[in-house]
Phi, psi and omega in degrees: 000128181236156176285147173274150175277170184303321180294318179295319179297309183296323178300318177292318184290336180302333180258011183236107186298123172088353180277140178230153177255120181203140176052046177062028177212164172248136186216161178206145174259131179248135181252146183228158179286336179209167184299316183294333174300318177294320179295318178298319177300314180297319179298318177293318178298319180299321179296315180294318180297318180294317179300322182267358182052042176217106194252132179276162164276136186232132173240123181254128177230190179289110178061022175210149177225131175249129177241148183220128177250132173208159172268104182298325180294321185263342178080036179180195184266129179248174176299328178295324177298313180296319179300317179294320178298319178293324176297317177300315181297320187272335186226351183239007182305135178292000000 
C-alpha cells in the first residue's frame, strides 16, 4: 500500500461530491433529518470498514456525521482510503 500524491488524490475527489483533502486525509460531512439517522449510518459504515480493514475517523454531532479516511500507518491518503470513500458514496449515502 502506497500513498497517493496530491494530484492523484484531487483527481479522484473531482468526481466525488463534497469530499475534501485536508490534513493528510479525505473527509466529508453528511447531514441527516434526525440524530438516529446519523447513528444508523455510522453503524453501517462500521460494518463496511471492519470488513475492509480500513477504518475512518468519525465525528458524530446533532444530525450530522463527519468521516475522515487516512492511512494511519503511512501518514496520508492511500488508494484504500479513496476506495472506502467511493464505497460510502455508492452504497451508504444517507
